[in-house]
Short mmCIF file of C-alpha atoms in Angstrom, two decimals:
data_model
loop_
_atom_site.label_atom_id
_atom_site.label_comp_id
_atom_site.label_asym_id
_atom_site.label_seq_id
_atom_site.Cartn_x
_atom_site.Cartn_y
_atom_site.Cartn_z
CA MET A 1114 -10.40 6.28 0.93
CA ASP A 1115 -13.17 8.77 1.68
CA ALA A 1116 -13.54 12.20 3.23
CA THR A 1117 -13.96 10.68 6.69
CA THR A 1118 -10.55 9.01 6.38
CA ALA A 1119 -8.98 12.30 5.37
CA LEU A 1120 -10.60 14.06 8.32
CA VAL A 1121 -9.48 11.39 10.80
CA PHE A 1122 -5.88 11.51 9.63
CA GLY A 1123 -5.91 15.29 9.51
CA VAL A 1124 -7.09 15.50 13.11
CA LEU A 1125 -4.57 12.82 14.13
CA ALA A 1126 -1.74 14.76 12.50
CA LEU A 1127 -2.74 17.93 14.33
CA LEU A 1128 -2.96 16.11 17.66
CA LEU A 1129 0.42 14.42 17.21
CA ALA A 1130 2.06 17.68 16.15
CA GLY A 1131 0.74 19.84 18.99
CA PRO A 1132 -1.28 18.68 22.02
CA VAL A 1133 0.28 15.21 22.40
CA PRO A 1134 3.90 16.48 22.46
CA ALA A 1135 2.86 19.27 24.82
CA LEU A 1136 1.40 16.75 27.27
CA LEU A 1137 4.34 14.35 26.98
CA SER A 1138 6.86 17.13 27.56
CA ARG A 1139 5.26 17.86 30.94
CA ALA A 1140 5.38 14.23 32.08
CA ARG A 1141 8.05 13.09 34.53
CA TRP A 1142 8.07 9.36 33.79
CA PRO A 1143 10.43 9.80 30.76
CA HIS A 1144 13.21 10.63 33.22
CA ARG A 1145 12.95 7.07 34.56
CA ALA A 1146 13.01 5.49 31.10
CA PRO A 1147 14.72 7.91 28.69
CA ARG A 1148 15.41 5.34 25.99
CA ALA A 1149 11.79 4.21 25.81
CA ALA A 1150 10.62 7.82 25.97
CA LEU A 1151 12.92 8.74 23.09
CA VAL A 1152 11.49 5.88 21.02
CA LEU A 1153 8.00 7.15 21.82
CA TRP A 1154 8.93 10.69 20.78
CA GLN A 1155 10.27 9.37 17.47
CA ALA A 1156 7.12 7.31 16.93
CA ILE A 1157 4.95 10.36 17.56
CA ALA A 1158 6.95 12.50 15.13
CA LEU A 1159 6.90 9.85 12.41
CA ALA A 1160 3.21 9.15 12.92
CA ALA A 1161 2.44 12.87 12.68
CA VAL A 1162 4.22 13.08 9.32
CA LEU A 1163 2.57 9.89 8.03
CA SER A 1164 -0.86 11.06 9.18
CA ALA A 1165 -0.43 14.40 7.43
CA PHE A 1166 0.51 12.70 4.18
CA SER A 1167 -2.24 10.12 4.59
CA SER A 1168 -4.78 12.90 4.90
CA GLY A 1169 -3.47 14.44 1.71
CA LEU A 1170 -3.58 11.11 -0.12
CA ALA A 1171 -7.15 10.56 1.00
CA ILE A 1172 -8.07 13.98 -0.35
CA ALA A 1173 -6.26 13.22 -3.61
CA SER A 1174 -8.31 10.06 -4.03
CA GLN A 1175 -11.48 12.15 -3.70
CA LEU A 1176 -10.33 14.35 -6.55
CA LEU A 1177 -10.03 11.34 -8.86
CA VAL A 1178 -13.74 11.28 -9.72
CA PRO A 1179 -14.99 8.95 -12.48
CA GLY A 1180 -15.12 10.47 -15.96
CA PRO A 1181 -17.71 9.82 -18.69
CA ASP A 1182 -16.09 6.47 -19.50
CA GLY A 1183 -16.01 5.41 -15.84
CA ARG A 1184 -12.27 5.94 -15.47
CA PRO A 1185 -10.75 8.30 -12.88
CA THR A 1186 -10.12 11.82 -14.13
CA THR A 1187 -8.40 14.91 -12.77
CA ALA A 1188 -10.25 17.37 -15.01
CA PRO A 1189 -11.30 20.31 -12.77
CA VAL A 1190 -14.66 20.74 -14.51
CA ALA A 1191 -15.61 17.12 -13.93
CA GLU A 1192 -14.43 17.29 -10.33
CA ILE A 1193 -16.44 20.45 -9.62
CA ASP A 1194 -19.55 18.94 -11.20
CA ALA A 1195 -19.21 15.80 -9.08
CA LEU A 1196 -18.18 17.39 -5.78
CA GLY A 1197 -19.55 20.91 -5.91
CA LEU A 1198 -17.37 24.02 -5.93
CA PRO A 1199 -17.07 24.57 -2.13
CA LEU A 1200 -16.07 20.97 -1.40
CA TRP A 1201 -13.71 20.90 -4.38
CA LEU A 1202 -11.99 24.08 -3.17
CA LEU A 1203 -11.63 22.61 0.31
CA TYR A 1204 -10.07 19.42 -1.05
CA VAL A 1205 -7.65 21.36 -3.24
CA VAL A 1206 -6.55 23.61 -0.35
CA VAL A 1207 -5.99 20.65 2.00
CA PHE A 1208 -4.08 18.74 -0.66
CA ALA A 1209 -1.96 21.81 -1.41
CA LEU A 1210 -1.17 22.23 2.30
CA THR A 1211 -0.10 18.58 2.46
CA LEU A 1212 2.26 19.08 -0.47
CA LEU A 1213 3.57 22.24 1.20
CA VAL A 1214 4.32 20.40 4.44
CA GLY A 1215 6.09 17.66 2.49
CA ALA A 1216 8.17 20.14 0.51
CA LYS A 1217 9.02 22.10 3.65
CA LEU A 1218 10.04 18.90 5.45
CA ILE A 1219 12.43 17.94 2.65
CA PHE A 1220 13.81 21.49 2.56
CA SER A 1221 14.23 21.55 6.35
CA ILE A 1222 16.07 18.22 6.38
CA VAL A 1223 18.51 19.42 3.73
CA GLN A 1224 18.91 22.87 5.28
CA VAL A 1225 19.49 21.61 8.82
CA GLY A 1226 21.91 18.95 7.63
CA VAL A 1227 23.98 21.29 5.47
CA ARG A 1228 24.13 24.12 8.02
CA THR A 1229 24.99 21.83 10.91
CA ARG A 1230 27.78 20.08 9.04
CA ARG A 1231 29.26 23.36 7.88
CA ARG A 1232 29.34 24.67 11.44
CA ARG A 1233 30.93 21.47 12.70
CA ALA A 1234 33.54 21.47 9.96
CA ARG A 1235 34.57 25.04 10.78
CA HIS A 1236 34.66 24.38 14.51
CA ARG A 1237 36.53 21.10 14.04
CA MET A 1238 39.20 22.96 12.11
CA LEU A 1239 39.47 25.54 14.91
CA VAL A 1240 39.81 23.03 17.75
CA ASP A 1241 42.39 21.07 15.74
CA LEU A 1242 44.43 24.26 15.38
CA LEU A 1243 43.97 25.35 19.01
CA ASP A 1244 44.64 21.94 20.54
CA ARG A 1245 47.00 22.24 23.51
CA CYS A 1246 47.06 18.69 24.76
CA ASP A 1247 50.01 18.92 27.17
CA SER A 1248 48.25 17.20 30.08
CA SER A 1249 50.12 14.40 31.80
CA SER A 1250 46.89 12.45 32.25
CA PRO A 1251 46.74 9.27 30.15
CA LEU A 1252 43.08 10.10 29.53
CA ALA A 1253 44.21 12.99 27.33
CA ARG A 1254 46.15 10.76 24.97
CA THR A 1255 43.36 9.66 22.65
CA PRO A 1256 43.11 10.48 18.92
CA ASP A 1257 39.66 12.06 19.08
CA LEU A 1258 40.35 14.35 22.06
CA ARG A 1259 41.20 18.04 21.74
CA VAL A 1260 42.19 20.18 24.73
CA LEU A 1261 41.71 23.95 24.72
CA ASP A 1262 43.83 26.34 26.76
CA VAL A 1263 40.93 27.58 28.89
CA THR A 1264 40.84 27.70 32.69
CA GLU A 1265 37.09 27.03 33.03
CA PRO A 1266 35.94 23.39 32.82
CA ILE A 1267 34.55 22.80 29.34
CA ALA A 1268 33.31 19.57 27.80
CA TYR A 1269 31.46 18.98 24.54
CA CYS A 1270 31.61 16.81 21.46
CA LEU A 1271 31.45 17.37 17.71
CA PRO A 1272 29.55 14.52 16.03
CA GLY A 1273 30.08 13.43 12.46
CA LEU A 1274 32.43 11.27 10.44
CA ARG A 1275 35.46 13.00 11.98
CA GLN A 1276 34.34 13.11 15.57
CA ARG A 1277 35.94 15.22 18.26
CA VAL A 1278 35.64 15.39 22.03
CA VAL A 1279 36.68 18.81 23.30
CA LEU A 1280 37.80 19.48 26.86
CA SER A 1281 39.67 22.37 28.44
CA GLN A 1282 42.77 22.50 30.57
CA GLY A 1283 40.45 23.61 33.35
CA THR A 1284 38.63 20.29 33.09
CA PHE A 1285 41.83 18.38 33.79
CA THR A 1286 42.77 20.80 36.58
CA ASN A 1287 39.44 20.74 38.43
CA LEU A 1288 38.31 17.14 37.89
CA ASP A 1289 39.88 13.91 39.08
CA ASP A 1290 40.42 10.90 36.83
CA ALA A 1291 37.06 9.29 37.65
CA GLU A 1292 35.20 12.50 36.87
CA ILE A 1293 37.11 12.99 33.62
CA THR A 1294 36.32 9.41 32.66
CA ALA A 1295 32.65 10.09 33.36
CA ILE A 1296 32.67 13.18 31.13
CA LEU A 1297 34.51 11.39 28.32
CA THR A 1298 32.12 8.44 28.51
CA HIS A 1299 29.17 10.83 28.41
CA GLU A 1300 30.42 12.61 25.30
CA ARG A 1301 31.48 9.44 23.50
CA SER A 1302 28.08 7.96 24.19
CA HIS A 1303 26.59 10.82 22.16
CA LEU A 1304 29.02 10.10 19.34
CA ARG A 1305 28.53 6.34 19.38
CA ALA A 1306 24.72 6.51 19.44
CA ARG A 1307 24.59 9.37 16.90
CA HIS A 1308 22.22 11.37 19.05
CA ASP A 1309 22.91 14.29 16.74
CA LEU A 1310 20.91 12.61 13.98
CA VAL A 1311 17.90 12.30 16.27
CA LEU A 1312 18.11 15.99 17.12
CA GLU A 1313 18.48 16.93 13.46
CA ALA A 1314 15.37 14.96 12.55
CA PHE A 1315 13.31 16.63 15.27
CA THR A 1316 14.61 20.04 14.26
CA ALA A 1317 13.52 19.41 10.67
CA VAL A 1318 10.07 18.08 11.64
CA ASN A 1319 9.59 21.01 14.01
CA ALA A 1320 10.34 23.44 11.18
CA ALA A 1321 8.10 21.64 8.68
CA PHE A 1322 4.81 21.96 10.56
CA PRO A 1323 3.08 25.35 10.84
CA THR A 1324 3.85 27.29 14.01
CA VAL A 1325 0.20 27.35 15.09
CA VAL A 1326 -0.03 23.55 15.38
CA ARG A 1327 3.44 22.35 16.37
CA SER A 1328 4.68 21.95 19.93
CA LYS A 1329 7.56 24.17 21.01
CA SER A 1330 8.59 21.76 23.75
CA ALA A 1331 9.24 18.64 21.66
CA LEU A 1332 12.79 19.49 20.64
CA GLY A 1333 13.77 20.55 24.16
CA SER A 1334 12.39 17.33 25.62
CA VAL A 1335 14.31 15.20 23.14
CA GLN A 1336 17.51 17.14 23.87
CA LEU A 1337 17.06 16.41 27.57
CA LEU A 1338 16.44 12.71 26.92
CA VAL A 1339 19.60 12.23 24.86
CA GLU A 1340 21.59 13.89 27.64
CA MET A 1341 20.04 11.48 30.14
CA LEU A 1342 20.94 8.53 27.93
CA ALA A 1343 24.54 9.72 27.82
CA ASP A 1344 24.43 10.18 31.60
CA ASP A 1345 23.30 6.57 32.00
CA SER A 1346 26.29 5.38 29.96
CA ALA A 1347 28.63 7.37 32.17
CA VAL A 1348 27.00 6.01 35.34
CA ARG A 1349 27.62 2.46 34.15
CA ALA A 1350 31.30 3.33 33.69
CA THR A 1351 32.06 5.34 36.83
CA GLY A 1352 28.98 5.44 39.06
CA PRO A 1353 26.63 8.35 39.76
CA THR A 1354 28.83 10.25 42.23
CA ALA A 1355 31.72 10.91 39.85
CA LEU A 1356 29.35 11.91 37.07
CA ALA A 1357 27.36 14.24 39.33
CA ARG A 1358 30.52 16.05 40.44
CA ALA A 1359 31.70 16.30 36.84
CA LEU A 1360 28.37 17.67 35.63
CA VAL A 1361 28.34 20.31 38.36
CA ALA A 1362 31.90 21.33 37.51
CA CYS A 1363 31.03 21.62 33.80
CA SER A 1364 27.58 23.12 34.32
CA GLY A 1365 28.65 26.39 32.73
CA SER A 1366 29.93 24.62 29.63
CA ILE A 1367 27.94 25.75 26.61
CA ALA A 1368 28.42 24.00 23.29
CA PRO A 1369 28.72 25.90 20.02
CA LYS A 1370 25.98 25.30 17.48
CA GLY A 1371 26.19 21.81 16.07
CA ALA A 1372 27.98 20.42 19.15
CA MET A 1373 26.66 18.71 22.28
CA ALA A 1374 27.79 19.91 25.72
CA ALA A 1375 27.92 17.96 28.97
CA GLY A 1376 26.65 20.94 30.96
CA GLY A 1377 23.93 23.45 30.28
CA PRO A 1378 20.58 24.50 31.75
CA SER A 1379 19.44 20.92 32.37
CA THR A 1380 22.37 20.08 34.67
CA LEU A 1381 20.48 20.47 37.96
CA LEU A 1382 17.61 18.24 36.83
CA ARG A 1383 20.01 15.59 35.57
CA VAL A 1384 22.06 15.61 38.79
CA GLN A 1385 18.87 15.22 40.83
CA ARG A 1386 17.89 12.30 38.62
CA LEU A 1387 21.16 10.51 39.42
CA SER A 1388 20.10 10.21 43.06
CA SER A 1389 16.79 8.58 42.16
CA SER A 1390 16.40 4.81 42.35
CA GLU A 1391 12.92 4.49 40.85
CA ALA A 1392 12.52 1.50 38.57
CA GLY A 1393 11.63 2.41 35.01
CA THR A 1394 10.98 -1.04 33.53
CA PRO A 1395 7.15 -1.06 33.71
CA VAL A 1396 6.82 2.42 32.28
CA ALA A 1397 9.41 1.61 29.61
CA LEU A 1398 7.42 -1.41 28.47
CA ALA A 1399 4.28 0.71 28.30
CA ALA A 1400 6.12 3.35 26.27
CA TYR A 1401 7.42 0.77 23.80
CA ALA A 1402 3.91 -0.66 23.41
CA ALA A 1403 2.50 2.82 22.83
CA SER A 1404 5.19 3.50 20.23
CA VAL A 1405 4.26 0.37 18.29
CA ALA A 1406 0.56 1.20 18.47
CA ILE A 1407 1.08 4.79 17.33
CA LEU A 1408 2.96 3.60 14.26
CA VAL A 1409 1.24 0.33 13.38
CA VAL A 1410 -2.42 1.30 13.78
CA PRO A 1411 -2.33 4.38 11.49
CA THR A 1412 -0.14 2.52 8.99
CA ILE A 1413 -2.60 -0.35 8.70
CA ALA A 1414 -5.50 2.09 8.56
CA VAL A 1415 -3.81 3.82 5.64
CA ALA A 1416 -2.44 0.80 3.81
CA VAL A 1417 -5.60 -1.30 3.61
CA PRO A 1418 -7.95 1.37 2.18
CA TRP A 1419 -5.23 2.77 -0.05
CA LEU A 1420 -4.39 -0.62 -1.54
CA THR A 1421 -8.11 -1.22 -2.05
CA GLU A 1422 -8.42 2.13 -3.81
CA LEU A 1423 -5.43 1.41 -6.05
CA SER A 1424 -6.89 -1.96 -6.93
CA ARG A 1425 -10.17 -0.31 -7.88
CA LEU A 1426 -8.40 2.26 -10.04
CA PHE A 1427 -6.36 -0.36 -11.85
CA ARG A 1428 -9.47 -2.42 -12.54
CA ALA A 1429 -11.16 0.67 -13.96
CA VAL A 1430 -8.21 1.24 -16.28
#
């Protein structure tokens, strides 16, 4: 690997962390193909991380200059003599930043995971204690459902190993059976697909990259897409009309941290989407192809030179 490789991957990492997510978040085609769009978002995030590390690895290979015996060395004096002080300082700073991003990513993953699970555990204990499931509806008689004594329609889920779907008495009072089925299907779709893990990963990646280069809209876009995926599951079970009425009724439902609510600020956009009949197959295929390209091309570009470099180093040893 050479300095050009490091520069290319550095620029690619910056583009995938900032401008590309900003452009994608303003697009409207993901609403027609949310699953493909979510795959594309994940490919972009993973490629951004891989590109950042690839840039650092390329820089590290430049620091392994040949010593007097022809073998690679990491002695600073030899490196400065071979590269010059300004270039050596630049390489060291870039490599240090790469290590910092990696360390921050690991820290963010652990921090987000621990905090989220603690919040869910506390809230799960509360809803288990406050459960007032005295509804006569057969839909209320499921092991994972908890019903709160609240008059406003509320619907959200608590993901994890001990999953919970939380509704209110107001939900059963204001919604008919088809609408309740739509809401339950929506929430259980989140639980079954483990959308919470996708959101955790994006939260961690968002925290790992510096504020000046990351996109603020990536996490919000992914949150909207997972809600649309859950909406699609509910539509297949009950049709769009029942789900639309249920979403409007629960639009004021706000989930506690760590949970996922059926309502929220995206309700109007999601209800409008339910009335659309635009086909999303062509754009979905294009998104899947772009996802593969974003991941495969940089990976090959990294793997081939890096394996060549390792082979050269082993031969020198």
